[in-house]
Amino acid sequence: MSEQTPQRPVLRIVRGDPDDVEIAAVAAALAGAAAAKTPEDQPEPMSLWGDPVAAVRHPAGRRPLRPGPHGWRASALPG
């Protein structure tokens, strides 16, 4: 088996005498800050105008035409 190497502590108290509650509060704050995503990490939402999948859903890149007497009304409906 492999031998466990001692790891350096992640948090080290340099000065003072904090109690367990204070150490836990600092550890929780650091863990929360490390886990939080910054706006730079999140990708911008893609506009549907630039969505390449929307262009190939139908042959002309749009919904198919609906022929008929009131087809112009149906052409503006979502769907």
C-alpha positions as CSV (number, residue, x, y, z in Angstrom):
1,M,0.0,0.0,0.0
2,S,1.1,3.6,-0.4
3,E,2.2,5.6,2.6
4,Q,0.1,8.6,3.6
5,T,2.1,11.8,3.3
6,P,1.3,14.5,5.8
7,Q,-0.5,17.4,4.2
8,R,0.1,21.1,5.0
9,P,-2.8,22.7,6.9
10,V,-5.1,24.7,4.7
11,L,-5.7,27.3,7.5
12,R,-3.0,28.4,9.9
13,I,-3.5,30.7,12.9
14,V,-0.6,33.1,13.0
15,R,-1.5,35.3,15.9
16,G,-4.1,35.4,18.7
17,D,-6.0,32.6,20.5
18,P,-9.3,32.1,18.6
19,D,-11.8,29.6,20.0
20,D,-13.5,26.8,18.0
21,V,-16.5,29.0,17.0
22,E,-14.3,31.8,15.6
23,I,-12.2,29.3,13.6
24,A,-15.4,27.7,12.2
25,A,-16.8,31.1,11.2
26,V,-13.6,31.9,9.3
27,A,-13.5,28.5,7.6
28,A,-17.2,28.8,6.6
29,A,-16.6,32.3,5.2
30,L,-13.6,31.1,3.2
31,A,-15.4,28.0,1.9
32,G,-18.4,30.1,0.8
33,A,-16.2,32.6,-1.0
34,A,-14.3,29.8,-2.8
35,A,-17.6,28.1,-3.9
36,A,-19.3,31.3,-5.1
37,K,-19.2,31.9,-8.8
38,T,-18.2,35.3,-10.0
39,P,-19.9,36.9,-13.0
40,E,-16.8,36.3,-15.0
41,D,-17.1,32.6,-14.5
42,Q,-20.7,32.4,-15.8
43,P,-21.2,32.4,-19.6
44,E,-23.5,34.9,-21.1
45,P,-26.9,33.6,-22.2
46,M,-27.0,33.0,-25.9
47,S,-29.6,35.0,-27.9
48,L,-32.0,33.0,-30.0
49,W,-31.1,35.2,-32.9
50,G,-27.6,33.7,-32.8
51,D,-28.7,30.1,-31.9
52,P,-27.4,27.8,-34.7
53,V,-30.0,25.1,-33.8
54,A,-32.8,27.5,-34.5
55,A,-31.7,28.0,-38.1
56,V,-31.8,24.2,-38.9
57,R,-35.0,23.3,-37.2
58,H,-36.9,24.0,-40.4
59,P,-35.6,24.1,-44.0
60,A,-35.7,27.9,-44.4
61,G,-34.6,28.6,-40.8
62,R,-38.2,29.4,-39.8
63,R,-41.5,27.7,-39.2
64,P,-43.1,26.2,-42.3
65,L,-45.8,28.2,-44.0
66,R,-49.4,27.3,-43.3
67,P,-51.5,27.6,-46.4
68,G,-55.2,28.3,-46.1
69,P,-57.7,31.2,-45.9
70,H,-56.5,32.4,-42.5
71,G,-52.9,31.1,-42.7
72,W,-51.6,34.6,-42.1
73,R,-53.1,34.6,-38.6
74,A,-51.5,31.3,-37.8
75,S,-48.1,32.4,-39.0
76,A,-47.8,34.8,-36.1
77,L,-48.8,32.3,-33.4
78,P,-46.0,30.6,-31.4
79,G,-45.6,27.0,-32.0
